[in-house]
Amino acid sequence: MTAFALAVIASDALSLMHPDLLLIAGVLFYAATMFLLTRSGFANVREIELLGRVDPLSSLPNRQALIDDLEGCVECGDEHALALLDLDGFKQINDHFGHVTGDELIKTCALLLRDILGEEARCYRLGGDEFAAITTGHLAGTILEGLCRRILDRLQVPIKLGGRELAVGASIGLAHSTQEDCLAPSEMLRRADVAMYMSKRGGKMRCTWFNPNFDKRREAVRDLEASLRTGLQKNEFELAYQPLVDAEKGNIVAVEALLRWNRSDGEQISPNVFIPVAEESGIINPIGLWVLRTAMSKAKAWEGISLSVNLSAAQLRNSEFPIKLGELLEETGYPPHMLELEVTETCLVLDPVVAERSLDVIRKFGVKVSLDDFGTGYASIGFLRQFRFEKLKLDRTLVVQASEEEGSRAMMLSSIAVARALDMGVTAEGVETEDQAALVRLAGCDQIQGWLFHKAMPASDVDTLIEAQTKNSIPRAGVMTTDTRPNNPLVKMAR
């Protein structure tokens, strides 16, 4: 039967119905349709609301869910504790292996956290590599801290993912709200975030409870950061230069540029204080470029004397730094082969992929790279071969200990032997006594740096020293003949 015929029959049937019945049928049909649409609409709204509270990648509750739950704790007056957890090393893994691996790592960590927290705490993903957890009730803080320490213990073991073992850690900040103080969700999040920041500054892989003193410290850091920016604009920074001498001849062969900050109010701020703040704030980048430009412009006059400049981790991670370095070399006209950039092991461990890439570009300019503070970290032979340093600088601590005990002396000798095998030069830092100078000289160091020879000084004093050296009238401080006294460590080594 055709559709047309059916339509005709239906039309005839309807025409036989009483008008009142037809109206009632229409009303019922409309009501049924609206009921179904309304029911479907409410279901869709509930689904949308649910999706708005769930992180799609990890399937954990998201930031909005965390805020809602914190507000619920406040309304109920429950004692509760909050932990903010930030993955250490995630960015490097994400950059090195790609976002697909990074996403899989996030999902794996989400499962790990959910498994450890179990029914005792609720877990959330706030975005990126940041997670959170809440516990409520009596002893909420004690329970949450114990769970966080279990998380840190578990992350001591690399995570296996796609045939790889990925080392990832965590920095955790903890905050607590009791029935008496009843902190707002925003304040709880702020306190936990401040505590997490302190965990990172304290060396990572730790959990830290919020302390009111942290706010004072952060305020002081912010003030120092503002002063750094002002100081750069007002030309409050200066450079001092410490000469390095040839181990055998005692003549100056290099100078190291050292940054000094003499504020306009007369206060002198130690580099140990302001450099970490400059690195965290990013202002180390313009300051570092100022150091390079100033030092290279001055060192051009010191013919035959190489220039060493320290490079911070933040500069090395900055992808624009090699480009800026090339521009400065061209701007100042300083010979690249006379420039030596000093990096520490920490600079390289934080982001080895980016560091190696930057160092490769730097070397293409002809600039040398040395490993500073060697003997204080855990650099292996593979590490030294990977980054192909032109020179090792033995840390002052190792030099001092080598003059006092056999174990440190053996360590220093083995370090120098490794450097020689890898065709690296060796400089001993912090030499302050004649015995130390004799020790590092016999051990095979090429250059010596320390107060026994020269302290850090203004550029004008370096001019005088080099001028005197050119005229062969420089005093050969620190150069000594072999001392045969029984207690001389040099003699002990020779035996």
Tab-separated table of C-alpha atoms in Angstrom:
chain	number	residue	atom	x	y	z
A	1	MET	CA	0.000	0.000	0.000
A	2	THR	CA	1.405	3.368	-0.952
A	3	ALA	CA	2.111	6.180	1.429
A	4	PHE	CA	-0.447	8.283	-0.382
A	5	ALA	CA	-3.163	5.668	0.244
A	6	LEU	CA	-2.259	5.499	3.961
A	7	ALA	CA	-2.454	9.235	4.214
A	8	VAL	CA	-5.901	9.207	2.628
A	9	ILE	CA	-7.155	6.502	5.026
A	10	ALA	CA	-5.734	8.384	8.052
A	11	SER	CA	-7.321	11.573	6.820
A	12	ASP	CA	-10.679	9.824	6.430
A	13	ALA	CA	-10.375	8.350	9.933
A	14	LEU	CA	-9.647	11.737	11.447
A	15	SER	CA	-12.504	13.300	9.597
A	16	LEU	CA	-14.836	10.777	11.267
A	17	MET	CA	-13.632	11.789	14.799
A	18	HIS	CA	-15.575	14.295	16.872
A	19	PRO	CA	-13.820	17.702	17.017
A	20	ASP	CA	-13.639	17.558	20.849
A	21	LEU	CA	-11.914	14.180	20.730
A	22	LEU	CA	-9.481	15.499	18.154
A	23	LEU	CA	-8.629	18.445	20.426
A	24	ILE	CA	-8.073	16.166	23.433
A	25	ALA	CA	-5.816	13.895	21.380
A	26	GLY	CA	-3.765	16.879	20.283
A	27	VAL	CA	-3.366	18.151	23.833
A	28	LEU	CA	-2.308	14.722	25.089
A	29	PHE	CA	0.207	14.340	22.274
A	30	TYR	CA	1.673	17.782	23.023
A	31	ALA	CA	1.904	17.030	26.743
A	32	ALA	CA	3.624	13.694	26.133
A	33	THR	CA	6.088	15.305	23.761
A	34	MET	CA	6.951	18.094	26.234
A	35	PHE	CA	7.387	15.577	29.057
A	36	LEU	CA	9.849	13.524	27.032
A	37	LEU	CA	11.767	16.597	25.889
A	38	THR	CA	11.916	17.999	29.433
A	39	ARG	CA	13.119	14.701	30.870
A	40	SER	CA	15.795	14.444	28.171
A	41	GLY	CA	16.775	18.074	28.782
A	42	PHE	CA	17.264	17.562	32.522
A	43	ALA	CA	19.386	14.490	31.798
A	44	ASN	CA	21.542	16.489	29.392
A	45	VAL	CA	21.917	19.303	31.923
A	46	ARG	CA	22.992	16.852	34.620
A	47	GLU	CA	25.466	15.290	32.190
A	48	ILE	CA	26.891	18.696	31.286
A	49	GLU	CA	27.169	19.621	34.960
A	50	LEU	CA	28.959	16.335	35.653
A	51	LEU	CA	31.367	16.864	32.760
A	52	GLY	CA	32.047	20.378	34.084
A	53	ARG	CA	33.353	18.863	37.322
A	54	VAL	CA	35.504	16.090	35.816
A	55	ASP	CA	38.927	16.348	34.208
A	56	PRO	CA	38.617	14.566	30.842
A	57	LEU	CA	42.220	13.301	30.718
A	58	SER	CA	42.548	11.750	34.179
A	59	SER	CA	38.812	11.213	34.908
A	60	LEU	CA	39.445	12.803	38.311
A	61	PRO	CA	37.322	15.629	39.731
A	62	ASN	CA	38.628	18.983	38.515
A	63	ARG	CA	39.369	22.367	40.087
A	64	GLN	CA	35.717	23.403	40.166
A	65	ALA	CA	34.835	20.184	41.986
A	66	LEU	CA	37.617	20.890	44.498
A	67	ILE	CA	36.292	24.398	45.172
A	68	ASP	CA	32.740	23.082	45.557
A	69	ASP	CA	33.913	20.414	47.998
A	70	LEU	CA	35.921	22.945	50.017
A	71	GLU	CA	32.859	25.189	50.204
A	72	GLY	CA	30.868	22.194	51.402
A	73	CYS	CA	33.399	21.618	54.197
A	74	VAL	CA	33.061	25.257	55.269
A	75	GLU	CA	29.257	25.110	55.265
A	76	CYS	CA	29.277	21.942	57.364
A	77	GLY	CA	31.958	23.309	59.685
A	78	ASP	CA	34.086	20.187	59.183
A	79	GLU	CA	37.765	20.062	60.007
A	80	HIS	CA	39.620	19.432	56.727
A	81	ALA	CA	43.091	19.409	55.174
A	82	LEU	CA	44.194	20.164	51.628
A	83	ALA	CA	47.285	18.995	49.750
A	84	LEU	CA	48.502	20.500	46.472
A	85	LEU	CA	50.894	18.243	44.566
A	86	ASP	CA	53.056	19.352	41.649
A	87	LEU	CA	55.011	16.764	39.659
A	88	ASP	CA	58.770	17.404	39.530
A	89	GLY	CA	60.386	16.667	36.183
A	90	PHE	CA	57.139	16.411	34.223
A	91	LYS	CA	57.956	19.309	31.905
A	92	GLN	CA	61.262	17.768	30.886
A	93	ILE	CA	59.585	14.425	30.134
A	94	ASN	CA	56.803	16.149	28.214
A	95	ASP	CA	59.287	18.200	26.154
A	96	HIS	CA	61.609	15.289	25.496
A	97	PHE	CA	59.163	12.478	24.719
A	98	GLY	CA	56.177	14.497	23.482
A	99	HIS	CA	52.677	15.305	24.679
A	100	VAL	CA	51.347	11.814	24.042
A	101	THR	CA	53.801	10.386	26.564
A	102	GLY	CA	53.080	13.317	28.863
A	103	ASP	CA	49.342	12.602	28.763
A	104	GLU	CA	49.931	8.923	29.476
A	105	LEU	CA	52.133	9.882	32.416
A	106	ILE	CA	49.365	12.105	33.807
A	107	LYS	CA	46.857	9.259	33.554
A	108	THR	CA	49.292	6.837	35.190
A	109	CYS	CA	49.989	9.264	38.040
A	110	ALA	CA	46.249	9.803	38.498
A	111	LEU	CA	45.753	6.060	38.943
A	112	LEU	CA	48.711	5.911	41.317
A	113	LEU	CA	47.328	8.735	43.472
A	114	ARG	CA	43.839	7.298	43.504
A	115	ASP	CA	45.235	3.924	44.552
A	116	ILE	CA	47.291	5.382	47.429
A	117	LEU	CA	44.609	7.778	48.678
A	118	GLY	CA	41.909	5.126	48.499
A	119	GLU	CA	38.851	5.922	50.600
A	120	GLU	CA	40.764	8.140	53.028
A	121	ALA	CA	41.057	11.169	50.743
A	122	ARG	CA	39.500	12.481	47.560
A	123	CYS	CA	41.863	13.180	44.642
A	124	TYR	CA	41.590	15.950	42.026
A	125	ARG	CA	43.475	17.107	38.958
A	126	LEU	CA	43.711	20.882	38.733
A	127	GLY	CA	45.382	21.043	35.321
A	128	GLY	CA	48.840	20.574	33.864
A	129	ASP	CA	50.885	18.459	36.277
A	130	GLU	CA	49.104	19.695	39.406
A	131	PHE	CA	46.915	17.489	41.577
A	132	ALA	CA	45.125	17.964	44.899
A	133	ALA	CA	43.672	15.891	47.721
A	134	ILE	CA	41.237	16.558	50.579
A	135	THR	CA	40.654	14.765	53.856
A	136	THR	CA	37.917	15.659	56.348
A	137	GLY	CA	37.143	14.906	59.952
A	138	HIS	CA	39.162	14.453	63.105
A	139	LEU	CA	42.947	14.116	62.491
A	140	ALA	CA	42.459	15.149	58.849
A	141	GLY	CA	45.883	16.798	58.730
A	142	THR	CA	47.729	13.820	60.224
A	143	ILE	CA	46.027	11.399	57.860
A	144	LEU	CA	46.706	13.530	54.780
A	145	GLU	CA	50.380	14.038	55.648
A	146	GLY	CA	50.814	10.284	56.034
A	147	LEU	CA	49.213	9.694	52.636
A	148	CYS	CA	51.444	12.326	51.032
A	149	ARG	CA	54.565	10.680	52.430
A	150	ARG	CA	53.398	7.381	50.941
A	151	ILE	CA	53.081	9.130	47.578
A	152	LEU	CA	56.644	10.455	47.833
A	153	ASP	CA	57.939	6.997	48.780
A	154	ARG	CA	56.188	5.487	45.762
A	155	LEU	CA	57.645	8.107	43.416
A	156	GLN	CA	61.154	7.175	44.516
A	157	VAL	CA	60.754	4.326	42.014
A	158	PRO	CA	60.655	5.314	38.302
A	159	ILE	CA	57.320	4.903	36.550
A	160	LYS	CA	57.314	2.322	33.759
A	161	LEU	CA	55.561	3.634	30.678
A	162	GLY	CA	55.769	2.406	27.102
A	163	GLY	CA	58.969	0.448	27.622
A	164	ARG	CA	60.609	3.417	29.390
A	165	GLU	CA	61.367	4.116	33.020
A	166	LEU	CA	60.468	7.732	33.741
A	167	ALA	CA	61.789	9.403	36.885
A	168	VAL	CA	59.215	11.831	38.241
A	169	GLY	CA	58.954	13.287	41.730
A	170	ALA	CA	56.576	15.590	43.571
A	171	SER	CA	56.547	18.756	45.663
A	172	ILE	CA	53.597	18.907	48.062
A	173	GLY	CA	52.101	21.777	50.034
A	174	LEU	CA	49.693	21.196	52.927
A	175	ALA	CA	47.107	23.472	54.553
A	176	HIS	CA	44.703	22.802	57.413
A	177	SER	CA	41.337	24.305	58.418
A	178	THR	CA	39.722	23.641	61.776
A	179	GLN	CA	36.230	24.304	63.032
A	180	GLU	CA	37.557	27.388	64.821
A	181	ASP	CA	39.298	29.187	61.927
A	182	CYS	CA	37.122	27.789	59.098
A	183	LEU	CA	39.212	29.082	56.195
A	184	ALA	CA	37.600	30.035	52.893
A	185	PRO	CA	38.421	27.810	49.881
A	186	SER	CA	40.491	30.567	48.251
A	187	GLU	CA	42.626	30.952	51.383
A	188	MET	CA	43.102	27.189	51.692
A	189	LEU	CA	44.263	27.008	48.090
A	190	ARG	CA	46.594	29.971	48.579
A	191	ARG	CA	48.180	28.508	51.694
A	192	ALA	CA	48.671	25.094	50.128
A	193	ASP	CA	50.189	26.746	47.044
A	194	VAL	CA	52.626	28.773	49.179
A	195	ALA	CA	53.616	25.616	51.058
A	196	MET	CA	54.128	23.752	47.784
A	197	TYR	CA	56.385	26.572	46.561
A	198	MET	CA	58.464	26.205	49.725
A	199	SER	CA	58.732	22.453	49.076
A	200	LYS	CA	60.184	23.188	45.653
A	201	ARG	CA	62.622	25.735	47.048
A	202	GLY	CA	63.608	23.288	49.774
A	203	GLY	CA	64.824	20.706	47.275
A	204	LYS	CA	61.614	19.051	46.000
A	205	MET	CA	60.395	15.520	46.794
A	206	ARG	CA	59.011	16.682	50.135
A	207	CYS	CA	55.778	17.828	51.750
A	208	THR	CA	55.593	21.096	53.668
A	209	TRP	CA	52.901	22.488	55.956
A	210	PHE	CA	51.937	26.131	55.523
A	211	ASN	CA	53.538	28.435	58.085
A	212	PRO	CA	52.523	32.109	58.524
A	213	ASN	CA	56.206	33.034	58.284
A	214	PHE	CA	56.118	31.877	54.658
A	215	ASP	CA	54.010	34.919	53.783
A	216	LYS	CA	56.612	37.245	55.292
A	217	ARG	CA	59.343	35.465	53.371
A	218	ARG	CA	57.438	35.668	50.086
A	219	GLU	CA	56.802	39.352	50.693
A	220	ALA	CA	60.529	39.883	51.242
A	221	VAL	CA	61.272	37.984	48.024
A	222	ARG	CA	58.791	40.141	46.103
A	223	ASP	CA	60.400	43.285	47.494
A	224	LEU	CA	63.845	42.006	46.526
A	225	GLU	CA	62.606	41.178	43.037
A	226	ALA	CA	61.265	44.717	42.616
A	227	SER	CA	64.586	46.108	43.886
A	228	LEU	CA	66.472	43.964	41.356
A	229	ARG	CA	64.494	45.465	38.490
A	230	THR	CA	65.041	48.957	39.835
A	231	GLY	CA	68.719	48.232	40.411
A	232	LEU	CA	69.206	47.184	36.806
A	233	GLN	CA	67.590	50.396	35.608
A	234	LYS	CA	69.709	52.521	37.976
A	235	ASN	CA	72.996	50.770	37.055
A	236	GLU	CA	73.553	49.557	40.614
A	237	PHE	CA	75.317	46.380	39.450
A	238	GLU	CA	79.078	46.146	39.124
A	239	LEU	CA	81.576	43.538	38.033
A	240	ALA	CA	84.642	42.387	39.920
A	241	TYR	CA	87.275	40.214	38.255
A	242	GLN	CA	89.298	37.439	39.891
A	243	PRO	CA	92.413	36.383	37.990
A	244	LEU	CA	93.373	32.741	37.382
A	245	VAL	CA	97.072	31.904	37.156
A	246	ASP	CA	99.059	29.272	35.332
A	247	ALA	CA	99.794	26.496	37.834
A	248	GLU	CA	103.486	26.288	36.949
A	249	LYS	CA	104.443	29.814	35.902
A	250	GLY	CA	102.166	31.847	38.181
A	251	ASN	CA	101.262	34.368	35.479
A	252	ILE	CA	97.666	35.464	34.872
A	253	VAL	CA	96.037	33.499	32.061
A	254	ALA	CA	92.334	34.182	32.661
A	255	VAL	CA	89.889	36.287	34.672
A	256	GLU	CA	86.464	35.390	36.010
A	257	ALA	CA	83.758	38.049	36.001
A	258	LEU	CA	81.821	38.160	39.293
A	259	LEU	CA	78.579	40.091	39.763
A	260	ARG	CA	78.231	42.559	42.644
A	261	TRP	CA	75.162	44.537	43.730
A	262	ASN	CA	75.777	47.767	45.603
A	263	ARG	CA	72.372	49.344	46.164
A	264	SER	CA	71.936	53.091	46.011
A	265	ASP	CA	71.091	53.070	49.735
A	266	GLY	CA	74.595	51.728	50.430
A	267	GLU	CA	73.559	48.156	51.226
A	268	GLN	CA	75.575	45.393	49.578
A	269	ILE	CA	73.516	42.299	48.737
A	270	SER	CA	75.324	38.964	48.497
A	271	PRO	CA	74.989	37.055	45.196
A	272	ASN	CA	73.909	34.025	47.253
A	273	VAL	CA	70.837	36.053	48.225
A	274	PHE	CA	69.831	37.846	45.034
A	275	ILE	CA	70.853	35.355	42.322
A	276	PRO	CA	68.206	32.713	43.298
A	277	VAL	CA	65.518	35.416	43.323
A	278	ALA	CA	66.694	36.733	39.967
A	279	GLU	CA	66.541	33.214	38.531
A	280	GLU	CA	63.032	32.519	39.784
A	281	SER	CA	61.683	35.863	38.595
A	282	GLY	CA	63.335	35.669	35.169
A	283	ILE	CA	65.214	38.940	35.629
A	284	ILE	CA	68.432	36.933	35.524
A	285	ASN	CA	68.115	36.984	31.729
A	286	PRO	CA	68.581	40.756	31.254
A	287	ILE	CA	71.088	40.865	34.131
A	288	GLY	CA	73.065	38.001	32.570
A	289	LEU	CA	73.185	39.772	29.218
A	290	TRP	CA	74.389	42.939	30.947
A	291	VAL	CA	77.177	40.942	32.617
A	292	LEU	CA	78.299	39.437	29.312
A	293	ARG	CA	78.207	42.740	27.433
A	294	THR	CA	80.083	44.605	30.168
A	295	ALA	CA	82.692	41.897	30.757
A	296	MET	CA	83.432	41.273	27.072
A	297	SER	CA	83.673	44.993	26.339
A	298	LYS	CA	86.244	45.386	29.097
A	299	ALA	CA	88.160	42.140	28.512
A	300	LYS	CA	88.891	43.052	24.904
A	301	ALA	CA	91.768	45.143	26.221
A	302	TRP	CA	93.346	42.166	28.028
A	303	GLU	CA	95.049	40.561	25.099
A	304	GLY	CA	95.806	36.864	25.528
A	305	ILE	CA	93.741	36.646	28.719
A	306	SER	CA	90.584	34.515	28.504
A	307	LEU	CA	87.320	35.560	30.159
A	308	SER	CA	85.096	33.306	32.286
A	309	VAL	CA	81.441	34.141	32.971
A	310	ASN	CA	78.999	32.123	35.059
A	311	LEU	CA	75.834	30.935	33.345
A	312	SER	CA	72.685	30.306	35.412
A	313	ALA	CA	70.214	27.475	34.948
A	314	ALA	CA	67.498	29.936	33.921
A	315	GLN	CA	69.701	31.378	31.164
A	316	LEU	CA	70.565	27.919	29.889
A	317	ARG	CA	66.870	26.984	29.749
A	318	ASN	CA	66.082	30.156	27.822
A	319	SER	CA	65.928	29.159	24.145
A	320	GLU	CA	66.758	32.737	23.105
A	321	PHE	CA	70.012	32.891	25.057
A	322	PRO	CA	72.305	31.392	22.361
A	323	ILE	CA	70.894	33.886	19.859
A	324	LYS	CA	71.485	36.788	22.243
A	325	LEU	CA	75.022	35.525	22.915
A	326	GLY	CA	75.788	35.528	19.203
A	327	GLU	CA	74.501	39.095	18.934
A	328	LEU	CA	76.674	40.205	21.864
A	329	LEU	CA	79.785	38.608	20.382
A	330	GLU	CA	79.163	40.496	17.166
A	331	GLU	CA	78.292	43.730	18.994
A	332	THR	CA	81.383	43.741	21.248
A	333	GLY	CA	83.789	42.160	18.790
A	334	TYR	CA	85.102	39.882	21.518
A	335	PRO	CA	86.889	36.782	20.151
A	336	PRO	CA	84.606	33.777	20.885
A	337	HIS	CA	87.491	31.364	21.524
A	338	MET	CA	88.597	33.551	24.458
A	339	LEU	CA	85.194	33.327	26.169
A	340	GLU	CA	84.452	30.518	28.610
A	341	LEU	CA	80.966	29.991	30.074
A	342	GLU	CA	80.855	28.207	33.433
A	343	VAL	CA	77.846	26.020	34.241
A	344	THR	CA	77.080	23.914	37.303
A	345	GLU	CA	75.858	20.343	37.355
A	346	THR	CA	72.470	21.542	38.641
A	347	CYS	CA	71.994	23.672	35.518
A	348	LEU	CA	72.299	20.574	33.353
A	349	VAL	CA	70.388	18.058	35.476
A	350	LEU	CA	67.269	20.246	35.656
A	351	ASP	CA	66.688	20.064	31.907
A	352	PRO	CA	69.455	18.055	30.175
A	353	VAL	CA	67.795	17.975	26.740
A	354	VAL	CA	67.375	21.753	26.486
A	355	ALA	CA	70.793	22.323	28.084
A	356	GLU	CA	72.586	20.087	25.592
A	357	ARG	CA	70.804	21.761	22.700
A	358	SER	CA	71.796	25.237	23.918
A	359	LEU	CA	75.403	24.229	24.568
A	360	ASP	CA	75.694	22.786	21.063
A	361	VAL	CA	74.685	26.150	19.589
A	362	ILE	CA	77.029	28.024	21.937
A	363	ARG	CA	79.986	25.845	20.908
A	364	LYS	CA	79.308	26.544	17.243
A	365	PHE	CA	80.238	30.159	17.949
A	366	GLY	CA	83.626	28.909	19.196
A	367	VAL	CA	82.817	29.600	22.862
A	368	LYS	CA	84.171	27.131	25.456
A	369	VAL	CA	82.124	25.549	28.247
A	370	SER	CA	83.454	24.484	31.663
A	371	LEU	CA	81.848	22.560	34.525
A	372	ASP	CA	82.004	24.647	37.692
A	373	ASP	CA	82.007	23.426	41.323
A	374	PHE	CA	83.078	19.904	40.357
A	375	GLY	CA	83.332	17.580	43.331
A	376	THR	CA	80.151	18.756	45.076
A	377	GLY	CA	77.630	16.846	42.932
A	378	TYR	CA	77.237	13.426	41.390
A	379	ALA	CA	78.540	13.922	37.851
A	380	SER	CA	79.481	10.577	36.302
A	381	ILE	CA	81.928	9.836	33.496
A	382	GLY	CA	78.929	9.406	31.183
A	383	PHE	CA	77.691	12.830	32.252
A	384	LEU	CA	81.069	14.398	31.465
A	385	ARG	CA	81.246	12.692	28.084
A	386	GLN	CA	77.693	13.705	27.203
A	387	PHE	CA	78.317	17.427	27.633
A	388	ARG	CA	81.951	17.475	26.422
A	389	PHE	CA	83.300	20.206	28.688
A	390	GLU	CA	86.523	21.921	27.814
A	391	LYS	CA	87.466	22.313	31.466
A	392	LEU	CA	86.620	21.154	35.004
A	393	LYS	CA	86.834	23.542	37.937
A	394	LEU	CA	87.497	21.683	41.188
A	395	ASP	CA	85.361	23.116	43.975
A	396	ARG	CA	87.062	24.831	46.888
A	397	THR	CA	85.612	22.292	49.325
A	398	LEU	CA	87.316	19.406	47.524
A	399	VAL	CA	90.623	21.273	47.397
A	400	VAL	CA	90.527	22.046	51.130
A	401	GLN	CA	89.535	18.499	52.089
A	402	ALA	CA	92.184	17.025	49.784
A	403	SER	CA	94.850	18.858	51.765
A	404	GLU	CA	93.534	17.335	54.986
A	405	GLU	CA	92.495	13.724	54.336
A	406	GLU	CA	93.525	10.816	52.132
A	407	GLY	CA	90.026	9.976	50.838
A	408	SER	CA	89.382	13.439	49.422
A	409	ARG	CA	92.914	13.504	48.025
A	410	ALA	CA	92.253	10.267	46.145
A	411	MET	CA	88.971	11.684	44.873
A	412	MET	CA	90.695	14.785	43.569
A	413	LEU	CA	93.396	12.727	41.830
A	414	SER	CA	90.823	10.461	40.185
A	415	SER	CA	88.803	13.492	39.034
A	416	ILE	CA	91.850	15.001	37.406
A	417	ALA	CA	92.687	11.657	35.764
A	418	VAL	CA	89.177	11.465	34.278
A	419	ALA	CA	89.463	15.033	33.004
A	420	ARG	CA	92.784	14.241	31.358
A	421	ALA	CA	91.329	11.118	29.715
A	422	LEU	CA	88.509	13.232	28.284
A	423	ASP	CA	90.927	15.938	27.119
A	424	MET	CA	89.695	18.569	29.595
A	425	GLY	CA	91.684	21.238	31.329
A	426	VAL	CA	91.533	21.453	35.145
A	427	THR	CA	91.354	24.497	37.409
A	428	ALA	CA	91.550	24.389	41.207
A	429	GLU	CA	89.336	26.954	42.948
A	430	GLY	CA	89.633	28.448	46.406
A	431	VAL	CA	93.360	27.929	46.905
A	432	GLU	CA	94.392	29.899	49.980
A	433	THR	CA	97.576	28.263	51.296
A	434	GLU	CA	100.973	27.346	49.928
A	435	ASP	CA	100.392	23.668	50.738
A	436	GLN	CA	97.136	23.652	48.769
A	437	ALA	CA	98.875	25.297	45.816
A	438	ALA	CA	101.669	22.709	45.872
A	439	LEU	CA	99.128	19.914	46.173
A	440	VAL	CA	96.997	20.856	43.162
A	441	ARG	CA	100.083	21.662	41.106
A	442	LEU	CA	101.583	18.218	41.639
A	443	ALA	CA	98.161	16.624	41.083
A	444	GLY	CA	98.172	18.056	37.558
A	445	CYS	CA	95.960	21.161	37.604
A	446	ASP	CA	96.569	23.606	34.762
A	447	GLN	CA	95.261	26.733	36.442
A	448	ILE	CA	94.810	27.925	40.026
A	449	GLN	CA	92.309	30.426	41.380
A	450	GLY	CA	92.198	31.698	44.947
A	451	TRP	CA	93.107	34.315	47.485
A	452	LEU	CA	96.662	33.030	47.744
A	453	PHE	CA	97.204	34.607	44.326
A	454	HIS	CA	94.508	37.233	43.720
A	455	LYS	CA	91.193	38.288	45.226
A	456	ALA	CA	88.339	39.673	43.128
A	457	MET	CA	89.155	43.239	42.110
A	458	PRO	CA	87.961	46.130	39.941
A	459	ALA	CA	88.834	46.100	36.250
A	460	SER	CA	91.335	48.934	36.781
A	461	ASP	CA	93.401	46.748	39.130
A	462	VAL	CA	93.400	43.952	36.539
A	463	ASP	CA	94.699	46.500	34.030
A	464	THR	CA	97.623	47.252	36.363
A	465	LEU	CA	98.431	43.575	36.944
A	466	ILE	CA	98.381	42.711	33.269
A	467	GLU	CA	100.468	45.744	32.379
A	468	ALA	CA	103.042	44.712	34.980
A	469	GLN	CA	102.946	41.137	33.707
A	470	THR	CA	103.575	42.322	30.179
A	471	LYS	CA	106.665	44.067	31.443
A	472	ASN	CA	107.731	40.850	33.241
A	473	SER	CA	107.527	42.535	36.625
A	474	ILE	CA	104.509	40.747	38.093
A	475	PRO	CA	105.247	39.091	41.451
A	476	ARG	CA	104.856	35.319	41.125
A	477	ALA	CA	102.775	34.861	44.241
A	478	GLY	CA	102.094	31.346	45.363
A	479	VAL	CA	104.767	29.689	43.261
A	480	MET	CA	106.871	27.440	45.451
A	481	THR	CA	109.395	24.701	45.177
A	482	THR	CA	108.732	21.213	46.485
A	483	ASP	CA	108.750	21.209	50.255
A	484	THR	CA	110.196	18.065	51.806
A	485	ARG	CA	108.713	18.605	55.234
A	486	PRO	CA	107.222	15.326	56.535
A	487	ASN	CA	103.784	16.839	57.128
A	488	ASN	CA	103.549	18.367	53.665
A	489	PRO	CA	100.604	16.702	51.814
A	490	LEU	CA	102.586	17.056	48.593
A	491	VAL	CA	105.213	14.693	49.952
A	492	LYS	CA	102.528	12.277	51.164
A	493	MET	CA	101.021	12.174	47.685
A	494	ALA	CA	104.416	11.542	46.106
A	495	ARG	CA	104.904	8.560	48.416
